[in-house]
Amino acid sequence: MTVLVYFKANLGLSKVATEIVTYAKKIGEQVIVLTNGEADANTLAQYGNYGASKVLWDADTNTTDNQVLSRLIGSIAEQEGAKTIIFTHDNIAKAVAPRLSVKLRAGLVSGAVDLPNSEGLVKVNVFSGKANGFVKVSTENKIITLLPNSIQPEVTSTNCPVEAIKTDSGESAIKVLTTKKPEGEIPLPEAEIVVSGGRGLKGPENWGIVENLAKALGAATACSRPVADIGWRPHHEHVGQTGVAIRPNLYIAAGISGAIQHLAGVNGSKVLVVINTDPEAPFFKAADYGVIGDVFEVLPRLTEAIEKFKASSN
Amino acid sequence: MNILVCISKSPDTTSKIAFTDGNSKFDESGVQYIVNPYDEWYALVRALELKETLGGSVTIITVGGSSDEAVIRKALAIGADEAVRIDADPKDAYYTAIQIAEYAKSANFDLILTGKETINYNGSQVAGMIAEALSLPFVSLATKLDFSGSCFQLEREIVGGIEVVEVSGPVVVSCAKGMAEQRIPNMRGIMAARTKPLQIITAAGIEGQTLFVTYDLPPAKSACKMISPDNMDELVGLLHNEAKVI
Ligand SMILES: Cc1cc2nc3c(=O)[nH]c(=O)nc-3n(C[C@H](O)[C@H](O)[C@H](O)COP(=O)(O)OP(=O)(O)OC[C@H]3O[C@@H](n4cnc5c(N)ncnc54)[C@H](O)[C@@H]3O)c2cc1C
């Protein structure tokens, strides 16, 4: 069986891309990677290490437009005889995969967290992470979008050939005027460690202690909903049932009460650390490690301890 | 401007999540349904704001049984002009999207809005599927939506940032936080909603593509280990040696 893996190229080796190539290799014999945009051929060849037999690289179609990409991916899937397509569950897949699902009559499983089980059912988070569902795809063609951090990338082979391709996937009906990307920040959904602040931080001027800890850990920053609503932090940092759902290896919650709607967006995290002055805060019930204390004292101390640890382990 | 807003019901955010029939069905007993927050707070309210400045009408549509009429009336109370219910069990996102697309084909909408996802299935699927079925452009995860001249100006969330785009209608847009502020229906709205038109349509005969076969609940967390606020070295040690996350 041939499995097609799609991701938008970037210059480095992308961790989430190595995850989906590994995933594809575990469900199919032959894995073909399709990518587009600016990239480095030597880096692309490294996806062979994770199981790709070749990489098809369309450098000229440098877009994330969902209409153009669904034509590109659809035609390559047909040409290569791939009946299963794997994406990482990012904002590109959220737009492209549903289109392809209709175009190719391919049942779509979005936000998978595991390989298909022995009955071929794919596990996904439902009810904002409060439960898991097991999905059967009834069509011959299938599309799975995999949540980041759901599988460990595995090196099983060596570099593979990279074929430059030229395609005609048409024009985009949507005109991109500008793009705003904050420099140097780690995108929240991909971050392995997240430090998050709630109303207990008292005001936006106090976020330095959250940022310092994040910096020491190489972590992304997040916040609770009221914090984004009152404008202390940007909306894209709001995690929870009505914000971004994340599943990092480590989530550190500072001054957040742990309301059910907040937990819904973070309870997929492997390890939860909670810092709160109130021993009755509901977050402690969901936490792995708890510190009853004042964030203004605990966060700087924790930052210092992390820095000391990093310095000694280097 | 004629706007179609796709509405889904979802369990209230504080609902207890449990399953029945051998873990194959969501246990609805005692569950209060609300309009899915993304559909209500962002898609519907922004549609009403556009109508208020540009004129036109706002139609809401849902695929569901007669028990969904409570959430339909709520959306009408917030200010939608009329409602359409496609009378069927929404088997999966594909089934739902194709039903809505079939209806939209016969009407003339300049804009079709959905929430970015439902808070029960979190699939983010329906909007993109409607767009493909109607061969329309699709702006996903929009946080801002305006109309001037002859086209829409939008901001949307992309991987690691925001993109500002422009597109002529008709277009399908999925709405995320930032679009609008929640509106609480007033008494007049609630009264008016009772008499607003609700059209019930027979579903098109199509099959779904996916099926939720079973569910389970994540294992209960073991007790939280407490660490003294004066001993952050201990916490770092545990995160390194025991949890192995740093
Ligand atoms: C439909 C719906 C959807 C929602 N969606 C979301 C969502 O997606 N995400 C979300 O986060 N919320 C969401 N909420 C809101 C949620 O219910 C809570 O109100 C919110 O999460 C609380 O934010 P918080 O913990 O920052 O603030 P608070 O509840 O005010 O808690 C602040 C905490 O900080 C502690 N604290 C105070 N001072 C200090 C100090 N010096 N040191 C240490 N700790 C201190 C307090 O003990 C308290 O526990 C939603 C609500 C509804 C109704």
Coordinates of C-alpha atoms and ligand atoms in Angstrom, one line a residue:
Chain A
M1 CA 0.0 0.0 0.0
T2 CA 1.3 3.5 -0.9
V3 CA 0.8 6.3 1.6
L4 CA 1.1 9.9 0.7
V5 CA 2.4 12.4 3.3
Y6 CA 2.0 16.1 2.7
F7 CA 3.6 19.0 4.5
K8 CA 4.5 22.5 3.5
A9 CA 8.2 22.7 3.1
N10 CA 10.4 24.8 5.3
L11 CA 14.2 25.1 5.3
G12 CA 15.0 22.9 8.2
L13 CA 14.0 19.3 9.1
S14 CA 10.5 19.7 10.7
K15 CA 9.8 17.6 13.8
V16 CA 6.1 17.3 13.0
A17 CA 7.0 16.2 9.5
T18 CA 9.2 13.4 10.8
E19 CA 6.3 12.4 13.0
I20 CA 3.9 12.0 10.1
V21 CA 6.5 10.2 7.9
T22 CA 7.1 7.7 10.8
Y23 CA 3.3 7.3 11.2
A24 CA 2.9 6.7 7.4
K25 CA 5.7 4.1 7.4
K26 CA 3.9 2.1 10.1
I27 CA 0.7 1.9 8.2
G28 CA 2.0 1.5 4.6
E29 CA 4.8 -0.3 2.7
Q30 CA 5.7 2.7 0.5
V31 CA 5.7 6.3 1.7
I32 CA 5.8 9.1 -0.7
V33 CA 6.3 12.7 0.6
L34 CA 4.8 15.6 -1.2
T35 CA 5.9 19.1 -0.3
N36 CA 5.9 22.5 -1.9
G37 CA 7.6 25.9 -1.6
E38 CA 11.0 27.0 -0.6
A39 CA 13.2 24.1 0.7
D40 CA 16.6 22.6 0.7
A41 CA 17.0 19.4 -1.3
N42 CA 19.6 17.8 1.0
T43 CA 17.3 18.4 4.0
L44 CA 14.3 16.9 2.2
A45 CA 16.4 13.8 1.4
Q46 CA 16.6 13.2 5.1
Y47 CA 12.9 12.3 5.3
G48 CA 14.1 9.0 3.8
N49 CA 15.6 8.2 7.2
Y50 CA 12.1 8.2 8.7
G51 CA 10.8 5.9 6.0
A52 CA 10.0 7.9 2.9
S53 CA 10.9 6.2 -0.4
K54 CA 11.0 9.5 -2.3
V55 CA 10.2 13.1 -1.9
L56 CA 8.2 15.0 -4.6
W57 CA 9.1 18.7 -4.3
D58 CA 7.0 21.3 -6.2
A59 CA 9.1 24.4 -5.5
D60 CA 7.2 26.8 -7.7
T61 CA 3.8 26.2 -6.2
N62 CA 4.8 28.4 -3.2
T63 CA 1.4 28.7 -1.5
T64 CA -0.7 27.5 1.4
D65 CA -4.0 28.2 -0.4
N66 CA -6.4 25.4 0.3
Q67 CA -8.0 25.3 -3.2
V68 CA -4.6 25.1 -5.0
L69 CA -3.1 22.6 -2.5
S70 CA -6.2 20.3 -2.7
R71 CA -5.8 20.2 -6.5
L72 CA -2.0 19.5 -6.2
I73 CA -2.3 16.8 -3.5
G74 CA -5.4 15.2 -5.2
S75 CA -3.6 14.9 -8.5
I76 CA -0.4 13.5 -7.0
A77 CA -2.4 11.0 -4.9
E78 CA -4.1 9.7 -8.0
Q79 CA -0.9 9.7 -10.1
E80 CA 0.9 7.7 -7.4
G81 CA -2.0 5.4 -6.6
A82 CA -2.0 6.5 -2.9
K83 CA -5.3 5.7 -1.2
T84 CA -4.2 7.1 2.2
I85 CA -3.0 10.6 2.9
I86 CA -1.4 11.8 6.1
F87 CA -1.1 15.4 7.3
T88 CA -0.1 16.9 10.6
H89 CA -3.1 18.5 12.2
D90 CA -2.1 22.2 11.7
N91 CA -3.9 25.2 10.2
I92 CA -3.0 24.1 6.6
A93 CA -4.5 20.6 7.1
K94 CA -7.6 22.0 8.7
A95 CA -8.3 23.9 5.5
V96 CA -7.0 21.4 2.9
A97 CA -8.0 18.0 4.3
P98 CA -11.8 18.7 4.3
R99 CA -11.6 19.8 0.6
L100 CA -9.7 16.7 -0.3
S101 CA -12.1 14.6 1.6
V102 CA -14.9 15.7 -0.7
K103 CA -12.8 15.8 -3.9
L104 CA -11.4 12.2 -3.5
R105 CA -14.4 10.8 -1.6
A106 CA -11.9 10.0 1.2
G107 CA -13.2 9.6 4.8
L108 CA -11.4 12.2 7.0
V109 CA -10.2 11.5 10.5
S110 CA -9.0 14.8 12.0
G111 CA -6.8 15.1 15.0
A112 CA -5.7 11.4 15.4
V113 CA -3.6 10.7 18.4
D114 CA -2.5 7.1 17.7
L115 CA -2.0 4.5 14.9
P116 CA -5.1 2.7 13.7
N117 CA -5.8 -0.2 16.2
S118 CA -6.1 -3.9 15.3
E119 CA -9.7 -3.3 14.0
G120 CA -8.5 -0.3 11.9
L121 CA -10.1 2.2 14.2
V122 CA -8.3 5.5 14.6
K123 CA -8.3 7.2 18.1
V124 CA -9.1 10.9 18.3
N125 CA -9.7 13.3 21.1
V126 CA -13.4 14.4 21.4
F127 CA -15.3 16.6 23.7
S128 CA -12.3 18.9 23.8
G129 CA -10.0 16.2 25.2
K130 CA -12.5 15.0 27.9
A131 CA -12.9 11.7 26.0
N132 CA -11.5 9.6 23.1
G133 CA -13.4 8.4 20.1
F134 CA -12.5 5.5 17.8
V135 CA -13.3 6.2 14.2
K136 CA -14.0 3.8 11.4
V137 CA -13.5 5.1 7.8
S138 CA -16.0 3.5 5.4
T139 CA -14.4 4.7 2.2
E140 CA -11.5 3.1 0.3
N141 CA -9.6 6.4 0.3
K142 CA -8.7 7.8 3.7
I143 CA -7.2 10.9 5.1
I144 CA -5.7 11.2 8.6
T145 CA -4.5 14.4 10.2
L146 CA -2.2 13.6 13.2
L147 CA -2.0 15.8 16.3
P148 CA 1.6 16.9 17.0
N149 CA 3.5 14.9 19.6
S150 CA 1.4 11.7 19.1
I151 CA 4.2 9.5 17.8
Q152 CA 7.9 9.4 18.4
P153 CA 9.9 9.9 15.1
E154 CA 11.9 6.8 14.3
V155 CA 15.0 6.6 12.1
T156 CA 14.7 3.3 10.2
S157 CA 16.4 3.9 6.9
T158 CA 18.7 6.3 4.9
N159 CA 18.3 9.3 2.7
C160 CA 15.9 9.0 -0.2
P161 CA 15.8 10.6 -3.7
V162 CA 14.2 14.0 -4.1
E163 CA 12.4 14.7 -7.4
A164 CA 11.7 18.3 -8.4
I165 CA 8.2 18.4 -10.0
K166 CA 6.3 21.0 -11.9
T167 CA 2.5 21.0 -11.7
D168 CA -0.3 23.2 -12.8
S169 CA -2.6 23.5 -9.9
G170 CA -4.3 26.7 -11.0
E171 CA -4.6 30.1 -9.4
S172 CA -5.8 31.0 -6.0
A173 CA -9.1 33.0 -5.6
I174 CA -7.8 34.4 -2.4
K175 CA -5.3 37.3 -2.5
V176 CA -2.8 37.4 0.3
L177 CA -2.0 41.0 1.2
T178 CA 0.4 40.6 4.1
T179 CA 1.6 38.1 6.6
K180 CA 2.4 38.9 10.2
K181 CA 4.6 36.4 12.0
P182 CA 6.0 37.1 15.4
E183 CA 9.8 36.6 15.2
G184 CA 11.5 33.9 17.2
E185 CA 8.5 32.6 19.0
I186 CA 7.8 28.9 19.2
P187 CA 4.3 28.2 17.7
L188 CA 2.1 27.0 20.6
P189 CA 0.6 23.8 19.1
E190 CA 4.1 22.5 18.2
A191 CA 5.8 23.4 21.5
E192 CA 7.0 20.6 23.7
I193 CA 7.0 22.7 26.8
V194 CA 4.5 25.5 27.6
V195 CA 4.5 28.0 30.4
S196 CA 1.0 29.5 30.9
G197 CA -0.2 32.4 33.1
G198 CA -3.7 33.2 34.4
R199 CA -5.4 36.0 36.2
G200 CA -3.2 35.2 39.3
L201 CA -0.4 37.2 37.5
K202 CA -2.4 40.3 38.2
G203 CA -1.5 42.3 35.1
P204 CA 0.3 42.3 31.8
E205 CA 3.3 44.1 33.3
N206 CA 4.1 41.0 35.3
W207 CA 4.5 38.6 32.4
G208 CA 8.3 38.9 32.5
I209 CA 8.5 36.1 35.1
V210 CA 6.5 33.8 32.8
E211 CA 8.6 34.7 29.8
N212 CA 11.9 34.2 31.8
L213 CA 10.8 30.7 32.8
A214 CA 9.8 30.0 29.2
K215 CA 13.1 31.2 27.9
A216 CA 15.0 29.1 30.4
L217 CA 13.1 26.0 29.3
G218 CA 12.9 26.8 25.6
A219 CA 9.1 26.8 26.0
A220 CA 6.2 28.7 24.4
T221 CA 3.9 30.9 26.4
A222 CA 0.2 30.6 26.8
C223 CA -2.6 32.0 28.9
S224 CA -6.1 31.5 30.2
R225 CA -9.2 33.0 28.5
P226 CA -9.9 36.0 30.7
V227 CA -6.2 37.0 30.3
A228 CA -6.6 37.2 26.5
D229 CA -10.1 38.7 26.8
I230 CA -8.9 41.7 28.9
G231 CA -6.0 42.1 26.5
W232 CA -3.1 41.2 28.8
R233 CA -1.9 38.7 26.2
P234 CA -2.6 38.1 22.5
H235 CA -5.6 35.9 21.6
H236 CA -3.5 33.3 19.9
E237 CA -2.1 32.4 23.4
H238 CA -5.5 31.6 24.8
V239 CA -5.7 27.8 25.5
G240 CA -8.7 25.8 26.5
Q241 CA -12.0 24.6 25.1
T242 CA -12.6 27.9 23.2
G243 CA -9.0 28.6 22.5
V244 CA -6.1 26.5 21.2
A245 CA -5.9 22.8 22.4
I246 CA -2.4 21.7 23.1
R247 CA -0.6 18.6 24.2
P248 CA 2.9 19.4 25.1
N249 CA 5.2 17.1 27.1
L250 CA 5.2 19.6 30.0
Y251 CA 2.6 22.3 30.8
I252 CA 3.3 24.7 33.7
A253 CA 0.2 26.6 34.9
A254 CA 0.9 29.7 37.0
G255 CA -2.0 31.5 38.7
I256 CA -4.6 29.6 36.8
S257 CA -7.6 28.1 38.7
G258 CA -8.1 25.1 36.4
A259 CA -11.7 25.7 35.3
I260 CA -13.1 22.7 33.3
Q261 CA -13.0 24.8 30.1
H262 CA -9.4 25.6 30.6
L263 CA -8.5 21.9 31.4
A264 CA -10.2 20.8 28.2
G265 CA -7.5 22.4 26.2
V266 CA -4.5 21.2 28.1
N267 CA -5.4 17.8 29.6
G268 CA -3.7 16.0 26.7
S269 CA -0.3 17.3 28.1
K270 CA 1.9 14.5 29.4
V271 CA 2.9 16.2 32.6
L272 CA 1.1 19.1 34.3
V273 CA 2.7 21.3 36.9
V274 CA 0.4 23.7 38.8
I275 CA 1.5 26.7 40.9
N276 CA -1.3 28.4 42.8
T277 CA -1.7 30.1 46.2
D278 CA -5.0 28.4 46.8
P279 CA -4.7 24.8 47.9
E280 CA -8.4 24.3 46.9
A281 CA -7.8 25.4 43.3
P282 CA -9.4 22.7 41.0
F283 CA -6.2 22.5 38.9
F284 CA -4.4 20.5 41.6
K285 CA -6.9 17.6 41.0
A286 CA -5.6 17.4 37.4
A287 CA -2.0 18.1 38.1
D288 CA 1.0 15.7 38.4
Y289 CA 3.1 18.1 40.4
G290 CA 1.7 20.9 42.5
V291 CA 3.3 23.9 44.3
I292 CA 1.1 25.8 46.8
G293 CA 2.7 29.2 46.6
D294 CA 2.8 32.7 45.2
V295 CA 3.8 32.9 41.5
F296 CA 5.8 36.1 42.1
E297 CA 8.1 34.1 44.4
V298 CA 7.9 30.6 42.9
L299 CA 8.4 31.4 39.2
P300 CA 11.7 33.3 39.6
R301 CA 13.0 30.5 41.9
L302 CA 11.9 27.8 39.4
T303 CA 13.6 29.8 36.6
E304 CA 16.8 29.9 38.6
A305 CA 16.7 26.2 39.4
I306 CA 16.2 25.4 35.7
E307 CA 19.1 27.6 34.7
K308 CA 21.3 25.9 37.3
F309 CA 20.2 22.5 36.0
K310 CA 20.8 23.4 32.4
A311 CA 24.2 24.8 33.2
S312 CA 25.2 21.6 35.1
S313 CA 23.9 19.2 32.4
N314 CA 25.9 20.9 29.6
Chain B
M1 CA -25.7 40.9 1.7
N2 CA -27.3 37.4 2.2
I3 CA -25.5 35.4 4.7
L4 CA -25.9 31.7 5.7
V5 CA -24.6 30.7 9.1
C6 CA -24.2 27.0 9.9
I7 CA -25.1 26.2 13.5
S8 CA -24.4 23.1 15.5
K9 CA -25.6 22.2 18.9
S10 CA -23.0 21.1 21.5
P11 CA -23.2 20.0 25.1
D12 CA -22.8 22.8 27.6
T13 CA -19.1 23.2 28.5
T14 CA -19.7 22.0 32.0
S15 CA -21.5 18.8 30.9
K16 CA -20.4 15.5 32.4
I17 CA -19.1 13.4 29.6
A18 CA -20.2 9.8 29.7
F19 CA -21.3 7.1 27.2
T20 CA -24.0 4.4 27.0
D21 CA -24.8 1.3 24.8
G22 CA -21.5 -0.4 25.3
N23 CA -19.6 3.0 25.1
S24 CA -20.9 3.5 21.5
K25 CA -23.2 6.5 22.2
F26 CA -22.8 9.8 24.0
D27 CA -25.0 9.7 27.2
E28 CA -27.4 12.6 26.7
S29 CA -29.2 12.2 30.1
G30 CA -29.0 15.4 32.0
V31 CA -27.1 17.2 29.3
Q32 CA -28.0 20.7 28.4
Y33 CA -27.4 21.7 24.8
I34 CA -26.1 25.1 23.7
V35 CA -25.3 26.7 20.4
N36 CA -21.7 25.7 19.7
P37 CA -19.8 28.7 21.0
Y38 CA -17.7 29.3 17.9
D39 CA -20.9 29.3 15.8
E40 CA -22.7 31.6 18.1
W41 CA -20.1 34.1 19.5
Y42 CA -18.2 34.6 16.3
A43 CA -20.0 33.4 13.1
L44 CA -23.5 34.5 14.0
V45 CA -22.7 37.7 15.7
R46 CA -20.3 38.8 12.9
A47 CA -23.0 38.0 10.4
L48 CA -25.5 40.2 12.2
E49 CA -23.0 43.0 12.4
L50 CA -22.4 42.9 8.6
K51 CA -26.1 42.8 8.0
E52 CA -26.6 45.8 10.3
T53 CA -24.2 47.9 8.2
L54 CA -24.8 46.5 4.7
G55 CA -28.4 45.4 4.8
G56 CA -29.5 41.9 3.6
S57 CA -30.5 38.9 5.7
V58 CA -29.0 36.3 7.9
T59 CA -30.3 32.7 7.6
I60 CA -29.1 30.0 10.0
I61 CA -29.0 26.4 9.1
T62 CA -28.6 23.2 11.0
V63 CA -28.7 19.5 10.2
G64 CA -30.6 17.8 13.1
G65 CA -33.8 16.4 14.5
S66 CA -36.7 18.3 16.0
S67 CA -35.1 18.4 19.4
D68 CA -32.6 20.9 18.0
E69 CA -35.3 23.5 17.7
A70 CA -34.3 25.0 21.1
V71 CA -30.9 26.0 19.9
I72 CA -32.4 27.2 16.6
R73 CA -34.7 29.5 18.5
K74 CA -31.8 30.8 20.6
A75 CA -29.9 31.7 17.4
L76 CA -33.0 33.5 16.1
A77 CA -33.4 35.3 19.4
I78 CA -29.8 36.7 19.0
G79 CA -31.0 38.2 15.7
A80 CA -31.0 35.8 12.7
D81 CA -33.9 36.5 10.4
E82 CA -34.9 32.9 9.5
A83 CA -33.9 29.3 10.0
V84 CA -33.6 26.1 8.0
R85 CA -33.4 22.7 9.6
I86 CA -32.5 19.8 7.4
D87 CA -34.3 17.0 9.1
A88 CA -31.7 14.2 9.6
D89 CA -29.3 12.8 12.1
P90 CA -25.9 14.5 11.3
K91 CA -24.1 11.2 10.7
D92 CA -20.6 12.8 10.2
A93 CA -19.1 16.0 9.0
Y94 CA -19.2 14.9 5.3
Y95 CA -22.9 14.1 5.5
T96 CA -23.6 17.4 7.3
A97 CA -21.6 19.5 4.8
I98 CA -23.1 17.9 1.7
Q99 CA -26.6 18.4 3.1
I100 CA -25.9 22.1 3.7
A101 CA -24.2 22.5 0.3
E102 CA -27.2 21.0 -1.5
Y103 CA -29.4 23.6 0.2
A104 CA -27.0 26.4 -0.5
K105 CA -26.9 25.5 -4.2
S106 CA -30.6 26.4 -4.5
A107 CA -30.2 29.8 -2.8
N108 CA -28.1 32.8 -3.4
F109 CA -25.7 33.5 -0.5
D110 CA -22.8 35.9 -0.7
L111 CA -21.2 34.5 2.4
I112 CA -21.4 31.2 4.2
L113 CA -20.1 31.2 7.8
T114 CA -19.3 28.4 10.3
G115 CA -17.5 28.3 13.6
K116 CA -13.9 27.0 13.5
E117 CA -14.9 23.7 15.0
T118 CA -17.5 22.2 17.4
I119 CA -16.5 21.7 21.0
N120 CA -17.8 18.1 21.0
Y121 CA -16.1 16.6 17.9
N122 CA -13.5 19.3 17.3
G123 CA -13.1 18.2 13.7
S124 CA -12.8 21.5 11.8
Q125 CA -14.2 19.7 8.8
V126 CA -17.6 21.0 7.8
A127 CA -16.7 24.5 6.3
G128 CA -13.9 23.2 4.0
M129 CA -16.2 20.4 2.8
I130 CA -19.0 22.8 2.0
A131 CA -16.5 25.0 0.1
E132 CA -15.3 22.1 -2.0
A133 CA -18.8 20.8 -2.7
L134 CA -19.7 24.3 -4.0
S135 CA -16.3 24.9 -5.6
L136 CA -16.0 28.1 -3.6
P137 CA -12.9 29.7 -2.0
F138 CA -12.5 29.0 1.7
V139 CA -10.9 31.2 4.3
S140 CA -10.3 29.1 7.4
L141 CA -9.9 30.2 11.0
A142 CA -10.7 33.8 10.3
T143 CA -10.3 36.3 13.2
K144 CA -11.5 39.3 11.3
L145 CA -14.0 39.8 8.5
D146 CA -15.0 43.0 6.7
F147 CA -16.6 43.9 3.4
S148 CA -15.8 47.0 1.3
G149 CA -15.7 47.9 -2.3
S150 CA -16.6 44.6 -3.9
C151 CA -14.7 42.1 -1.8
F152 CA -14.1 40.7 1.7
Q153 CA -11.1 41.6 3.7
L154 CA -10.1 39.0 6.3
E155 CA -7.4 38.1 8.8
R156 CA -6.8 34.4 9.4
E157 CA -4.7 32.3 11.6
I158 CA -1.9 30.5 9.8
V159 CA 0.9 28.3 11.2
G160 CA 2.8 30.6 13.5
G161 CA 1.0 33.9 12.6
I162 CA -1.7 35.9 10.9
E163 CA -2.4 36.4 7.2
V164 CA -4.3 39.3 5.8
V165 CA -6.3 38.3 2.7
E166 CA -8.9 39.6 0.2
V167 CA -11.4 37.6 -1.7
S168 CA -14.6 38.2 -3.7
G169 CA -17.8 36.4 -2.7
P170 CA -19.3 34.0 -2.6
V171 CA -16.9 32.5 -0.1
V172 CA -17.0 30.1 2.8
V173 CA -15.4 31.3 6.1
S174 CA -14.8 29.5 9.4
C175 CA -14.7 31.9 12.3
A176 CA -12.3 31.9 15.3
K177 CA -11.9 34.1 18.3
G178 CA -11.5 37.8 17.5
M179 CA -14.3 38.2 15.0
A180 CA -17.0 39.5 17.4
E181 CA -18.1 39.7 20.9
Q182 CA -20.8 37.5 22.4
R183 CA -24.3 38.9 22.4
I184 CA -26.9 38.0 25.0
P185 CA -30.4 37.8 23.6
N186 CA -32.9 40.2 25.1
M187 CA -36.6 39.7 25.9
R188 CA -37.7 41.3 22.6
G189 CA -35.4 39.0 20.7
I190 CA -36.7 35.9 22.5
M191 CA -40.3 36.9 21.8
A192 CA -39.6 37.7 18.1
A193 CA -37.8 34.4 17.7
R194 CA -41.0 32.5 18.3
T195 CA -42.6 33.7 15.1
K196 CA -39.6 33.9 12.8
P197 CA -39.8 31.5 9.8
L198 CA -38.3 28.0 10.3
Q199 CA -38.2 25.9 7.2
I200 CA -37.9 22.1 7.6
I201 CA -36.3 20.3 4.6
T202 CA -36.0 16.6 3.8
A203 CA -32.5 15.4 3.7
A204 CA -30.7 14.4 0.5
G205 CA -30.0 10.6 0.3
I206 CA -26.3 10.3 0.8
E207 CA -24.0 8.2 3.0
G208 CA -21.5 9.4 5.6
Q209 CA -17.8 8.5 5.2
T210 CA -16.8 8.0 8.8
L211 CA -18.3 6.5 11.9
F212 CA -17.5 6.8 15.6
V213 CA -17.6 3.2 16.7
T214 CA -16.7 3.5 20.4
Y215 CA -15.6 6.0 23.0
D216 CA -13.6 5.8 26.2
L217 CA -12.6 8.2 28.9
P218 CA -9.0 9.0 29.7
P219 CA -7.7 7.1 32.8
A220 CA -8.1 9.0 36.1
K221 CA -5.0 11.0 37.1
S222 CA -3.1 9.6 40.1
A223 CA -2.7 12.0 43.0
C224 CA -0.8 15.2 42.6
K225 CA 2.7 15.2 44.1
M226 CA 3.1 18.4 46.2
I227 CA 6.4 20.2 46.3
S228 CA 7.4 22.9 48.8
P229 CA 7.6 26.4 47.2
D230 CA 11.1 26.7 48.8
N231 CA 12.4 23.7 47.0
M232 CA 12.4 24.2 43.3
D233 CA 15.5 22.1 42.9
E234 CA 13.4 19.1 43.9
L235 CA 10.8 20.0 41.3
V236 CA 13.4 20.3 38.6
G237 CA 14.9 16.9 39.7
L238 CA 11.5 15.2 39.5
L239 CA 10.8 16.7 36.1
H240 CA 14.1 15.4 34.9
N241 CA 14.5 12.0 36.6
E242 CA 10.9 10.9 37.2
A243 CA 8.7 12.6 34.5
K244 CA 11.6 12.8 32.0
V245 CA 10.2 15.9 30.3
I246 CA 13.3 18.2 30.7
Ligands
LIG1 C1 -18.4 28.6 27.4 C2 -17.1 28.9 28.1 C3 -15.9 28.6 27.5 C4 -14.7 28.9 28.2 N1 -13.5 28.6 27.5 C5 -12.3 28.8 28.2 C6 -11.1 28.5 27.6 O1 -11.0 28.1 26.4 N2 -9.9 28.7 28.3 C7 -10.0 29.2 29.6 O2 -8.9 29.4 30.1 N3 -11.1 29.5 30.1 C8 -12.3 29.4 29.5 N4 -13.5 29.7 30.1 C9 -13.4 30.5 31.4 C10 -13.2 29.6 32.6 O3 -14.4 29.1 33.1 C11 -12.5 30.3 33.7 O4 -13.2 31.4 34.1 C12 -11.0 30.8 33.4 O5 -10.3 29.7 32.9 C13 -10.4 31.3 34.6 O6 -9.1 31.9 34.3 P1 -8.0 32.0 35.4 O7 -7.7 30.7 36.0 O8 -6.9 32.7 34.7 O9 -8.6 33.0 36.4 P2 -9.3 32.8 37.9 O10 -10.3 31.8 37.8 O11 -9.6 34.2 38.4 O12 -8.1 32.2 38.7 C14 -6.9 32.8 39.1 C15 -6.2 31.8 39.9 O13 -4.9 32.4 40.3 C16 -4.7 32.1 41.7 N5 -3.8 33.2 42.2 C17 -4.1 34.5 42.5 N6 -3.0 35.1 42.9 C18 -2.0 34.3 42.8 C19 -0.6 34.4 43.1 N7 0.0 35.5 43.5 N8 0.1 33.3 43.0 C20 -0.4 32.1 42.6 N9 -1.7 31.9 42.3 C21 -2.5 33.0 42.4 C22 -6.0 32.0 42.3 O14 -6.0 31.2 43.5 C23 -6.9 31.4 41.2 O15 -6.9 30.0 41.3 C24 -14.7 29.5 29.5 C25 -15.9 29.7 30.1 C26 -17.1 29.4 29.5 C27 -18.4 29.6 30.2

